[in-house]
Coordinates of C-alpha atoms and ligand atoms in Angstrom, one line a residue:
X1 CA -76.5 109.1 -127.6
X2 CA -75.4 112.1 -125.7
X3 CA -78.3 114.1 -123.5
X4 CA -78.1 117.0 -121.6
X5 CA -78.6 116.8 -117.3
X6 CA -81.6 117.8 -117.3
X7 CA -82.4 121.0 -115.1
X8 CA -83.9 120.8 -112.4
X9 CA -87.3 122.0 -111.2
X10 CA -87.7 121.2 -107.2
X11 CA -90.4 118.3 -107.9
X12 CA -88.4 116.0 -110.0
X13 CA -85.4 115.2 -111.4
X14 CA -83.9 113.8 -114.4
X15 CA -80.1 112.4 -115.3
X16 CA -78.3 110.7 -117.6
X17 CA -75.1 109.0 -116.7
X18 CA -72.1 110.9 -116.6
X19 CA -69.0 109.1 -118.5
X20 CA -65.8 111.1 -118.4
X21 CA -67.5 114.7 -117.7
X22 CA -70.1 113.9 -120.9
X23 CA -74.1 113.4 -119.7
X24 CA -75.1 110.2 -121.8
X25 CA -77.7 107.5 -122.1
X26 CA -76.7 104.2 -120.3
X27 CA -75.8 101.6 -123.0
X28 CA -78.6 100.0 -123.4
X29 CA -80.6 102.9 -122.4
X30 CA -82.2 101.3 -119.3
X31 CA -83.5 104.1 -117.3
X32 CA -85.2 104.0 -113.3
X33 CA -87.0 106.1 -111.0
X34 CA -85.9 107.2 -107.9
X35 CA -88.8 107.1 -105.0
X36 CA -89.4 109.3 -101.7
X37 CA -88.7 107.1 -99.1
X38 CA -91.6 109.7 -97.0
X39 CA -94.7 109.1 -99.3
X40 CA -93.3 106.9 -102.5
X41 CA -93.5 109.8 -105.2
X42 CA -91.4 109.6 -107.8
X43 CA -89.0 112.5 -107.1
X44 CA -86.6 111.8 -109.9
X45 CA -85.1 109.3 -112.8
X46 CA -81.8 108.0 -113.8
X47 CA -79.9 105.7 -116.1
X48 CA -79.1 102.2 -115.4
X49 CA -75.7 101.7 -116.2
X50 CA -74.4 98.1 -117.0
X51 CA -71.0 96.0 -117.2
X52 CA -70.6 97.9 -120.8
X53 CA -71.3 101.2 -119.8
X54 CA -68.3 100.8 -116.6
X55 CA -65.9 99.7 -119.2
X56 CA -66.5 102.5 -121.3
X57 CA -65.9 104.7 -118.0
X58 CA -62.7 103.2 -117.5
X59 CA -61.9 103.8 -120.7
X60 CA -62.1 107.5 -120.5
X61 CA -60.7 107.2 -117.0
X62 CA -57.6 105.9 -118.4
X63 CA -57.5 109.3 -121.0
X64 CA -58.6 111.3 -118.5
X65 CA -56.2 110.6 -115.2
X66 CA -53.1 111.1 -118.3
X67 CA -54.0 114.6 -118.9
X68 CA -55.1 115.2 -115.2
X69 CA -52.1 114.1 -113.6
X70 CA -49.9 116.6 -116.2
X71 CA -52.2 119.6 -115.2
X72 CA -50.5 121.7 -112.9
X73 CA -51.6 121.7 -109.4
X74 CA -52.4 125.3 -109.3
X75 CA -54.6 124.7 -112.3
X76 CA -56.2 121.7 -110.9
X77 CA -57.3 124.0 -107.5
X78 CA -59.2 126.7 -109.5
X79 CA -61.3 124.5 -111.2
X80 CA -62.3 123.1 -107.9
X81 CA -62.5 126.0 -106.1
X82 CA -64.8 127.0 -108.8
X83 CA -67.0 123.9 -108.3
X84 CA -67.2 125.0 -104.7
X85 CA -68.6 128.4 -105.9
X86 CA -70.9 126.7 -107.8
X87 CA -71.7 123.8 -105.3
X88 CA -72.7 126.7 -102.8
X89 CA -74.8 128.6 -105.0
X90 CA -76.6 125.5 -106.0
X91 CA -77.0 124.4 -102.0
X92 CA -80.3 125.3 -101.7
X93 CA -81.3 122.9 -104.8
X94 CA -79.2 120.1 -103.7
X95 CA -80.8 120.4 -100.1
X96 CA -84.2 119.9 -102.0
X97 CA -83.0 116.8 -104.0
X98 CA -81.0 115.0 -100.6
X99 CA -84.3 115.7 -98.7
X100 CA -86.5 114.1 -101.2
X101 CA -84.5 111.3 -102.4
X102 CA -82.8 110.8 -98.8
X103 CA -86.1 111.6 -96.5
X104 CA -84.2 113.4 -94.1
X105 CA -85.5 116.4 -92.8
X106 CA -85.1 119.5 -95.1
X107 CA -82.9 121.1 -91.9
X108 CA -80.8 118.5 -92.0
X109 CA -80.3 118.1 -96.0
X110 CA -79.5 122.3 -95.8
X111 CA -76.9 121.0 -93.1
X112 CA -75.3 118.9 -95.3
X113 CA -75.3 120.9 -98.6
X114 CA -74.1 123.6 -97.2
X115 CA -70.8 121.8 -95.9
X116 CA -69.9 121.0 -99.6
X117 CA -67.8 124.2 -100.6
X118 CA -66.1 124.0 -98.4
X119 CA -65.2 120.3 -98.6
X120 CA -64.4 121.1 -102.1
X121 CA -62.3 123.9 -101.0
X122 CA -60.4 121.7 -98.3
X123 CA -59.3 119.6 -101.2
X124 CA -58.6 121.7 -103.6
X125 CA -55.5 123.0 -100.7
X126 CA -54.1 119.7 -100.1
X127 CA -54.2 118.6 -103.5
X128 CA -51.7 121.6 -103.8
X129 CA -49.5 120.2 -100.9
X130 CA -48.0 117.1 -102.1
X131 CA -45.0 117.3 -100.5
X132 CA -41.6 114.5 -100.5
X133 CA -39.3 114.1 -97.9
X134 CA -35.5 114.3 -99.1
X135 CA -33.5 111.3 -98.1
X136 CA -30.6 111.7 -96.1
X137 CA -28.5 108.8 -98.0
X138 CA -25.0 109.4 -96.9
X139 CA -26.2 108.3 -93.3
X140 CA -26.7 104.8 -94.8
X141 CA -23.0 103.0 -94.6
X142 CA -21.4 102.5 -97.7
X143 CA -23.2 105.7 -99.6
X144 CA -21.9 108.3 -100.0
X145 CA -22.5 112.6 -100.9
X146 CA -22.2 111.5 -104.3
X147 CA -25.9 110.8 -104.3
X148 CA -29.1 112.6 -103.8
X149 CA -32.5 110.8 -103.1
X150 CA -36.3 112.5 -102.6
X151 CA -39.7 111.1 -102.6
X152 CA -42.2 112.4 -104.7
X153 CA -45.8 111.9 -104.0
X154 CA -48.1 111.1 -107.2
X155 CA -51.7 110.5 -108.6
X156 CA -53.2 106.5 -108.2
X157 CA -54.5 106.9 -112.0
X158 CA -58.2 105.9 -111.3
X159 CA -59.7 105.6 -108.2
X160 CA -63.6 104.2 -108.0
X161 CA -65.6 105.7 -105.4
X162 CA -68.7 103.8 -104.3
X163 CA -70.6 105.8 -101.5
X164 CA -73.7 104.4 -99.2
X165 CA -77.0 106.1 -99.1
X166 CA -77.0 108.3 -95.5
X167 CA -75.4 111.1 -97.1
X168 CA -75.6 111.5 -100.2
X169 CA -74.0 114.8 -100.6
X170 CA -70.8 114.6 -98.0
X171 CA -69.7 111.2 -98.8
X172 CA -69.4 111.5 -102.2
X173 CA -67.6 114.9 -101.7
X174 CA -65.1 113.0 -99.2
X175 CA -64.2 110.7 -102.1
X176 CA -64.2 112.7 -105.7
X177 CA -63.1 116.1 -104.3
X178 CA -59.7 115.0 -103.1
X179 CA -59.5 112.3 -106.0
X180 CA -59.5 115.2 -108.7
X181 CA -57.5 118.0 -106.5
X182 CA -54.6 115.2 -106.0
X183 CA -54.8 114.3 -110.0
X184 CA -56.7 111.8 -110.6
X185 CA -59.6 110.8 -112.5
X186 CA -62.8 109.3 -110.5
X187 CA -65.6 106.8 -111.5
X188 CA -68.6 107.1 -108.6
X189 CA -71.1 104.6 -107.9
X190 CA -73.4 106.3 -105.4
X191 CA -76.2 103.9 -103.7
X192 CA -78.9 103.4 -105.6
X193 CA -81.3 104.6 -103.3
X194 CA -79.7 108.2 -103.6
X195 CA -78.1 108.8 -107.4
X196 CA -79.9 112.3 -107.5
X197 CA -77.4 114.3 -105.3
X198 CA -74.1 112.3 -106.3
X199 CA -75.1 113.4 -110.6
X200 CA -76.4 117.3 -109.1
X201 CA -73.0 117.3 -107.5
X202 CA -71.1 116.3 -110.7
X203 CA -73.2 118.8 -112.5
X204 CA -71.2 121.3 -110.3
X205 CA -67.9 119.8 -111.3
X206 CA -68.4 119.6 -114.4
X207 CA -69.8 122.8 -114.9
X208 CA -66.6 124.2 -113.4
X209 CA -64.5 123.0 -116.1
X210 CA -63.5 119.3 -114.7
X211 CA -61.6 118.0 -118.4
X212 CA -62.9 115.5 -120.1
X213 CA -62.3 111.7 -118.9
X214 CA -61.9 112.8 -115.2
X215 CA -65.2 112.3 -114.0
X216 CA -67.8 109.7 -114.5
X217 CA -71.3 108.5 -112.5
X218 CA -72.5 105.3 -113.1
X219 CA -75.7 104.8 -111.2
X220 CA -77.3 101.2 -110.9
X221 CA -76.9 98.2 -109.0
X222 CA -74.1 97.8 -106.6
X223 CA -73.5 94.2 -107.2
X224 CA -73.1 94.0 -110.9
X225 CA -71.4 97.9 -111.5
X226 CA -69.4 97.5 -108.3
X227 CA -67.7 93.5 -109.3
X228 CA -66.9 95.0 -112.4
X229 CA -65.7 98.3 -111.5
X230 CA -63.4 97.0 -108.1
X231 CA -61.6 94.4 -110.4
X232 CA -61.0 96.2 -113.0
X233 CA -57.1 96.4 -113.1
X234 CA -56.6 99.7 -114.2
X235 CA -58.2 101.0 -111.0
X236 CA -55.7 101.3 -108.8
X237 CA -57.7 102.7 -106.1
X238 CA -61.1 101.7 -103.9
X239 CA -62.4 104.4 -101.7
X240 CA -65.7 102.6 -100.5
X241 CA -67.7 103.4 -97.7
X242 CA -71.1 101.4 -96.6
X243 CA -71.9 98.2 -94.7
X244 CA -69.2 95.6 -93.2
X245 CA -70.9 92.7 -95.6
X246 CA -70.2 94.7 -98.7
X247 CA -67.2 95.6 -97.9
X248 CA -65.8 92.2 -97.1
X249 CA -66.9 91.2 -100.6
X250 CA -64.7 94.0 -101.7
X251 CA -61.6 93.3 -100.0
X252 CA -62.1 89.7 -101.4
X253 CA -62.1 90.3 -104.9
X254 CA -60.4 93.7 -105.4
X255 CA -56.8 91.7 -106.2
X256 CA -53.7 94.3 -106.1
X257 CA -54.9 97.8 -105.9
X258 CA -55.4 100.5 -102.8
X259 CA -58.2 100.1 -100.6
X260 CA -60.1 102.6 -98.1
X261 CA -62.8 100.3 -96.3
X262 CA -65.5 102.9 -94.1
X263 CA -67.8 100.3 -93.1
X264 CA -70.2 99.7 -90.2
X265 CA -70.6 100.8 -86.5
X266 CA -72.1 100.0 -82.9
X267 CA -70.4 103.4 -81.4
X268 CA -70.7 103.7 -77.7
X269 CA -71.0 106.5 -75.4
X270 CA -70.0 105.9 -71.5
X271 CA -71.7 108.0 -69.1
X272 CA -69.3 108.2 -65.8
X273 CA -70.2 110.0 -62.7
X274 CA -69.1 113.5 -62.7
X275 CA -71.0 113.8 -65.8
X276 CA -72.6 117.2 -67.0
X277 CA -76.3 115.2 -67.3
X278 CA -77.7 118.0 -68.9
X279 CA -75.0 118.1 -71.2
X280 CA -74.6 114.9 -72.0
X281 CA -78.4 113.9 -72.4
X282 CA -79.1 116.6 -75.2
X283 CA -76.0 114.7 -77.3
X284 CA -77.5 111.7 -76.9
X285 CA -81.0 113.1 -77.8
X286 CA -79.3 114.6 -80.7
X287 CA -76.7 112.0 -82.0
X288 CA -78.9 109.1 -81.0
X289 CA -81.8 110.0 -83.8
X290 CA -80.1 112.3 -86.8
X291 CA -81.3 111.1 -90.3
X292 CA -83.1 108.8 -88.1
X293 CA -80.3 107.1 -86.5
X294 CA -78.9 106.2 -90.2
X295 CA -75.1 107.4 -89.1
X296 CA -72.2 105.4 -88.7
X297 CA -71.5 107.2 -85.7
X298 CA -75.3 107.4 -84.4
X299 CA -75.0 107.0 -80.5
X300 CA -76.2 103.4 -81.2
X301 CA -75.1 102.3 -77.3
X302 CA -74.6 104.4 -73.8
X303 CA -73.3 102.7 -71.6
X304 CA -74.0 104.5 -67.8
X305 CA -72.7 104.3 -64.6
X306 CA -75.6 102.4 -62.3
X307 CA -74.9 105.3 -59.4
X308 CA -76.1 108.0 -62.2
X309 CA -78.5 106.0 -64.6
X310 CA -81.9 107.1 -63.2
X311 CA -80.6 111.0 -63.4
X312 CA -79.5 110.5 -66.9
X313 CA -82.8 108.8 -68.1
X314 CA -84.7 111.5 -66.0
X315 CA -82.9 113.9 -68.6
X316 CA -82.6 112.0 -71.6
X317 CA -86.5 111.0 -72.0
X318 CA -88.5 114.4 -72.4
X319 CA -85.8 115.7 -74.9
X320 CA -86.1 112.0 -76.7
X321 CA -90.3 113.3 -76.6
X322 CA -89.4 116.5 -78.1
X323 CA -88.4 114.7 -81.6
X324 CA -91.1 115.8 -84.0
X325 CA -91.5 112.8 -86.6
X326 CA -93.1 113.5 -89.7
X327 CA -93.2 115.1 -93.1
X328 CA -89.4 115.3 -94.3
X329 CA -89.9 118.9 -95.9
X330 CA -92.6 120.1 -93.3
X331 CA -91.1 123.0 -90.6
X332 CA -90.4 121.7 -87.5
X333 CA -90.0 118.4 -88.5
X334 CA -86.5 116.2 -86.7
X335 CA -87.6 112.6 -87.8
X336 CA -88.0 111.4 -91.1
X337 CA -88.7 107.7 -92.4
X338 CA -85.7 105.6 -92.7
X339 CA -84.6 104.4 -96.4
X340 CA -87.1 101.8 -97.5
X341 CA -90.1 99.7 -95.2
X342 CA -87.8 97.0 -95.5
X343 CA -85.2 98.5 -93.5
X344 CA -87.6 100.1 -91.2
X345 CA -88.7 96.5 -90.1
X346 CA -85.4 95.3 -89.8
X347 CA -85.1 98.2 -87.1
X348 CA -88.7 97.4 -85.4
X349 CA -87.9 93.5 -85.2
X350 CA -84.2 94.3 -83.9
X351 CA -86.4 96.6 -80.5
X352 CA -88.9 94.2 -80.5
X353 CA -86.0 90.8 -79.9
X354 CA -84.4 92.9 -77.3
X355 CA -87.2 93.1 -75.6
X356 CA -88.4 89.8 -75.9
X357 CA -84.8 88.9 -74.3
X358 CA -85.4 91.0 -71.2
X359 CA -84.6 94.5 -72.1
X360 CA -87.3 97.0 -71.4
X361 CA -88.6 100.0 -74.2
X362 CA -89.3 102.9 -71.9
X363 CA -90.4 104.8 -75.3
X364 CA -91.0 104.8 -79.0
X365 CA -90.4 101.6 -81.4
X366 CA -93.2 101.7 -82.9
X367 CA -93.2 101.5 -86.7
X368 CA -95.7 102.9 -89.6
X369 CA -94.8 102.0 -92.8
X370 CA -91.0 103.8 -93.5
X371 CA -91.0 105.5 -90.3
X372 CA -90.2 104.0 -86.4
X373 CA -90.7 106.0 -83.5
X374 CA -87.5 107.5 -81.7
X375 CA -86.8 104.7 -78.9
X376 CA -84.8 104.5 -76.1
X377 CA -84.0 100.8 -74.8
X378 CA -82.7 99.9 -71.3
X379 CA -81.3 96.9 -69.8
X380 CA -79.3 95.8 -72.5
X381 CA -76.8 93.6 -72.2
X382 CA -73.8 94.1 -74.5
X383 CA -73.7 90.3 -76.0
X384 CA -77.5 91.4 -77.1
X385 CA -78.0 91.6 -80.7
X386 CA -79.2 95.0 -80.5
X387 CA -75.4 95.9 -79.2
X388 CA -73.9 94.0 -81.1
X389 CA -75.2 94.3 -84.8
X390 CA -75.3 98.0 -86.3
X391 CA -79.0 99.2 -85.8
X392 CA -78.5 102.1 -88.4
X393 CA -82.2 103.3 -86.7
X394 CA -83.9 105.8 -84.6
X395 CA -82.8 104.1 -81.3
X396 CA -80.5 104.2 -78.2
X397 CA -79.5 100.8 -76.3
X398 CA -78.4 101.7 -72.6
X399 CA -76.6 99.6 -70.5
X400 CA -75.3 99.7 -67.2
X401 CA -72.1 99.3 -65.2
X402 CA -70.7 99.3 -62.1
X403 CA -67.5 100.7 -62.7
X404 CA -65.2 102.5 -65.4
X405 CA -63.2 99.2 -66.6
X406 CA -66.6 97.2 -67.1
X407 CA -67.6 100.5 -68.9
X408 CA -64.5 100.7 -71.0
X409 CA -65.0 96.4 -71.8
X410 CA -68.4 96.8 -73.0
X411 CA -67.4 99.7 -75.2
X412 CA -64.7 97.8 -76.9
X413 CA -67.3 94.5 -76.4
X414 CA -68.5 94.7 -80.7
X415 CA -67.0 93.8 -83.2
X416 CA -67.1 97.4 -84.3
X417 CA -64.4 100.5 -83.9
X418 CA -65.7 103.8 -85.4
X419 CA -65.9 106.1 -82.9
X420 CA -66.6 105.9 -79.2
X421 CA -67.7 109.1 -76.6
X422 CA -66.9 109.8 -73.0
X423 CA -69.0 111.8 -70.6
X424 CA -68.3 112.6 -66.8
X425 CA -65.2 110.5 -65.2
X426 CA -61.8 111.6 -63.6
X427 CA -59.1 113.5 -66.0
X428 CA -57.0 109.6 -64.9
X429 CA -59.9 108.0 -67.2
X430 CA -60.7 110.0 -70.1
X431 CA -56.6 109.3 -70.4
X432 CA -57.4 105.5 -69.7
X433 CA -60.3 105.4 -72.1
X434 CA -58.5 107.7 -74.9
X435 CA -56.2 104.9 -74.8
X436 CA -58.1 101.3 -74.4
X437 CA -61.4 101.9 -76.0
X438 CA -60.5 100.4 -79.8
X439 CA -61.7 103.3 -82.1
X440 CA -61.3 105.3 -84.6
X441 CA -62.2 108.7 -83.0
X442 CA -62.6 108.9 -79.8
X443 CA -64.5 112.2 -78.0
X444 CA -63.7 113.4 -74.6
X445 CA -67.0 115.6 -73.5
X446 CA -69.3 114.4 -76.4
X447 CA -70.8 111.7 -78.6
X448 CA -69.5 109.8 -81.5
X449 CA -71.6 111.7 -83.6
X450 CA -69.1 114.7 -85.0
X451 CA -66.9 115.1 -87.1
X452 CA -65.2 118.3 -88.9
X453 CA -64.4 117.6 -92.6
X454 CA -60.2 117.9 -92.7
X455 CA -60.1 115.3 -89.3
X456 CA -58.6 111.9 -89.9
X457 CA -62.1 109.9 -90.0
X458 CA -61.7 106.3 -90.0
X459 CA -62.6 103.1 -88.0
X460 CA -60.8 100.2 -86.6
X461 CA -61.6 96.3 -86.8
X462 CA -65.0 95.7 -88.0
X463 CA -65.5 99.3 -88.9
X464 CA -62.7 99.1 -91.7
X465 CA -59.3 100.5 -92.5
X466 CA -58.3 104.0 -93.7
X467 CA -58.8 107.2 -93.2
X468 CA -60.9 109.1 -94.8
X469 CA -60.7 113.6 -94.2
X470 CA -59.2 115.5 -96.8
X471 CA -55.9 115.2 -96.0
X472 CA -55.7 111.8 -95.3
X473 CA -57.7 110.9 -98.6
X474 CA -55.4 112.9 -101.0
X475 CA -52.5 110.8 -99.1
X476 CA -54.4 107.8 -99.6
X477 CA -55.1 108.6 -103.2
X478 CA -51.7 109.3 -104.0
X479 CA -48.2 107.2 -103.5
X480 CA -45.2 107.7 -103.3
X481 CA -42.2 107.5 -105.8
X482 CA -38.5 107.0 -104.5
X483 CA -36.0 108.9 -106.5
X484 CA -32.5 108.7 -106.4
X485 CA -29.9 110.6 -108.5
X486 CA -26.8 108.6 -109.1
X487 CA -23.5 111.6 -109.1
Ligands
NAD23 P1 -74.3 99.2 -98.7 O1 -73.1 98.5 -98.3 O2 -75.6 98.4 -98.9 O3 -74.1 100.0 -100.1 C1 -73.0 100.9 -100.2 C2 -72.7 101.1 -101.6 O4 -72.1 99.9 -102.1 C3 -73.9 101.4 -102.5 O5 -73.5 102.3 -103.6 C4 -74.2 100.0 -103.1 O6 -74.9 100.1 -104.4 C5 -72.8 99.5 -103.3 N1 -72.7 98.0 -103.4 C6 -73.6 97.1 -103.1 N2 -73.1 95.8 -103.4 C7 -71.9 96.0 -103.9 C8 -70.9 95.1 -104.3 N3 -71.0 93.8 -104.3 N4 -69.7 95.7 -104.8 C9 -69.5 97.0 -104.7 N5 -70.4 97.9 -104.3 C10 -71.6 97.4 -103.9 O7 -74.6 100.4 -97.6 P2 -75.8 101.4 -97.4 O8 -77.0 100.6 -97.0 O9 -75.9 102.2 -98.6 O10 -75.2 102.3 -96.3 C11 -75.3 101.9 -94.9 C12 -74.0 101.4 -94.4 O11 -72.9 102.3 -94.7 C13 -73.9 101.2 -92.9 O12 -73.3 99.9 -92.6 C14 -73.1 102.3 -92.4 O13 -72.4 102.1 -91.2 C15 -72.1 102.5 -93.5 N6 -71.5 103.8 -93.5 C16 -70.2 103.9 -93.0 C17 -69.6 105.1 -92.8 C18 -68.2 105.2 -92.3 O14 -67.6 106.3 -92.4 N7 -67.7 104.2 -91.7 C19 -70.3 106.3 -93.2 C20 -71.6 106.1 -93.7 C21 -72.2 104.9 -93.8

């Protein structure tokens, strides 16, 4: 049975699934709410796909990434720069569904929607750059100039996109919009806790004249959708981003295909002396508690020089009291609840064990039902738990050193690599730490947290392999053909 998306009011949303561009009823028409993570209304409903209905999405896949692939790239741009268009007008609406669904402030969600166009519009340009490199063969001895050779760069086929809950909007953006401006056709599993913004977002695709087969949304559980989907031979590419446990299962069953792995973080910041305090205190303030601390590269640690730590506390604490918790769509507010209760205890047990191993809460912590108060820890020691495993919560673990290396060894001291900042210190070690912390981005004179959207974004060890950022996902969703032409 085909239905409509239906359109949306601001209160509550409804969707069917999307399969190849068409807006259908899962297979065995299972449908779910989706929940406020702020007050438990239900803010919207969706279909539960199953195994069938992720078949019958790589079925029109298959159609859809033959005709995709023979559009002309030119062609391909203007229908996404047309989704942009529309995405943009639309980014006051998808704000309203990310806050609600998401419970981040409404701020934030405008934040987020707003950077979609031009996402979209990043893509769409290096979908039409897919440049080869000629080959210059009669350097090789024993060929000659009777031969030409060239590399041309080409589609995947089908790449599955499966995207974690923290936002919504700009990860699944990073993931279908250079799919479909490099050629090929895209089956999205957004998390389950956020399948509102992913099918509003296809909406905006679709309506912009994405052919048929290109495009499909298949919301439900990540398990059962996402075994099926990442062994599925005829997807030749994973783009997956959310937690280092998931993604492990991934790698282990995906067999022969291309995979993108974004997965978890402890990012550091190191505070040196010669540090702007007041400079570096409001970026921890800020990137400590965003979307309540549920950011890969949330400051999760700062790591301070002892000679400075008391100034930078000083600082830090009465903008860390400014944080207004509370209603997600209410003015004024900078602190929403985090995802579910569940996960908001997992935060409040992780404070509450570093504590009761000797590190001392100078604020916050404190939870009440979804929502924990912004906290900042001190003491910490880096083997802690609350160092080493990724808090994804409203809270800041300092520790302190006595010198640059031990600063640079307890940055690299988790099994984590995402992104790492660097405040203060002599021009000798932002070179030295540029160098030896083991990241994926590194930021002289700020915090992890930033990123522009056409960057190479990607971590190292635990954190994954890849690199995400327009143009480094259209390369990674394309490969590379070697042509030679015999004379
Ligand atoms: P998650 O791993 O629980 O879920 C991510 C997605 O995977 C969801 O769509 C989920 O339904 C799906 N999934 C679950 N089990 C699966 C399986 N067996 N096979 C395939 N898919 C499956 O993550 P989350 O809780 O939604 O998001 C938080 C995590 O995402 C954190 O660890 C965070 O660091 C990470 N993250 C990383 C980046 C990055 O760029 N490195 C960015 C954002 C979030």
């Amino acid at each position: 049975m085909s239905v409509e998306s239906t359109s949306v009011s601001s209160d509550r949303v409804s969707f069917g699934l999307v399969i190849g561009c068409e807006w259908r009823e899962a297979a065995d028409g299972k449908r779910t709410e989706v929940r406020s993570p702020f007050d438990g209304r239900t803010v919207g409903e969706v279909a539960v796909a199953s195994t069938l209905d992720v078949m019958v999405a790589v079925d029109a896949a298959e159609a859809g990434a033959a005709i995709w692939r023979r559009t002309p790239a030119h062609e391909r741009a203007v229908i996404l720069n047309r989704a942009a268009d529309i995405a943009e007008q639309r980014a006051d609406h998808i704000a309203a569904i990310i806050s609600a669904e998401n419970g981040k402030p409404l701020g934030e969600a405008y934040g987020e929607a707003r950077r979609s166009g031009a996402i979209i519009r990043l893509s769409a340009y290096e979908g039409t750059q897919l440049y080869g490199d000629s080959l210059p063969l009669d350097a090789n001895p024993g060929t000659g100039q009777d031969k030409a050779g060239f590399t041309l760069r080409q589609p995947v086929g089908i790449v599955a996109a499966i995207t974690p809950f923290n936002y919504p909007a700009l990860l699944v953006l990073h993931k279908v919009a250079p799919a479909l401006a490099s050629g090929n056709a895209v089956i999205l599993k957004p998390a389950t806790t956020t399948p509102l913004t992913a099918l509003a977002l296809a909406e905006a695709f679709i309506d912009a004249g994405v052919p048929e087969g290109v495009l499909s949304v298949l919301t439900g559980p990540g398990g059962l959708l996402g075994d099926a989907l990442v062994t599925d031979p005829r997807v030749r590419k994973i783009s997956f981003t959310g937690s280092t446990g998931v993604g492990e299962r991934i790698a282990s069953i995906a067999g022969v295909k291309k995979l993108s792995l974004e997965l978890g973080a402890s990012s550091p910041t190191l505070i040196l002396p010669g540090a702007d305090i007041e400079k570096a205190s409001a970026a921890v303030a800020a990137g400590g508690y965003v979307n309540a601390g549920q950011v890969c590269i949330s400051v999760q640690r700062v790591i301070v020089h002892r000679g400075i730590e008391t100034d930078f506390l000083d600082a830090l604490l009465p903008k860390v009291a400014e944080i207004r918790m509370g209603d997600p769509s209410a003015e004024g507010t900078t602190l929403g609840p985090l995802i579910t209760e569940k996960e908001a205890t997992r935060v409040e047990k992780s404070i509450e064990q570093a504590v009761s191993e000797g590190a001392r809460l100078l604020t916050g912590g404190e939870r009440d039902a979804t929502f924990v108060s912004p906290a900042v820890v001190t003491g910490v020691d880096t083997r802690q738990k609350l160092a080493q495993d990724e808090l994804f919560g409203p809270a800041v673990a300092v520790t302190t050193v006595d010198d640059f290396d031990a600063g640079i060894d307890a940055a690299n001291g988790t099994a984590y690599g995402l992104a790492a900042g660097v405040f203060g210190g002599t021009l000798s070690e932002g070179l030295c730490a540029m160098r030896e912390i083991d990241a994926g981005s590194i930021h002289l004179g700020w915090t992890p947290f930033w990123r522009a959207d056409l960057m190479p974004y990607g971590g190292l060890k635990a954190s994954g392999y890849g690199k995400e950022g327009v143009r480094s996902a259209v390369e990674e969703m394309t490969e590379v053909k070697t042509v030679i032409m015999h004379g």
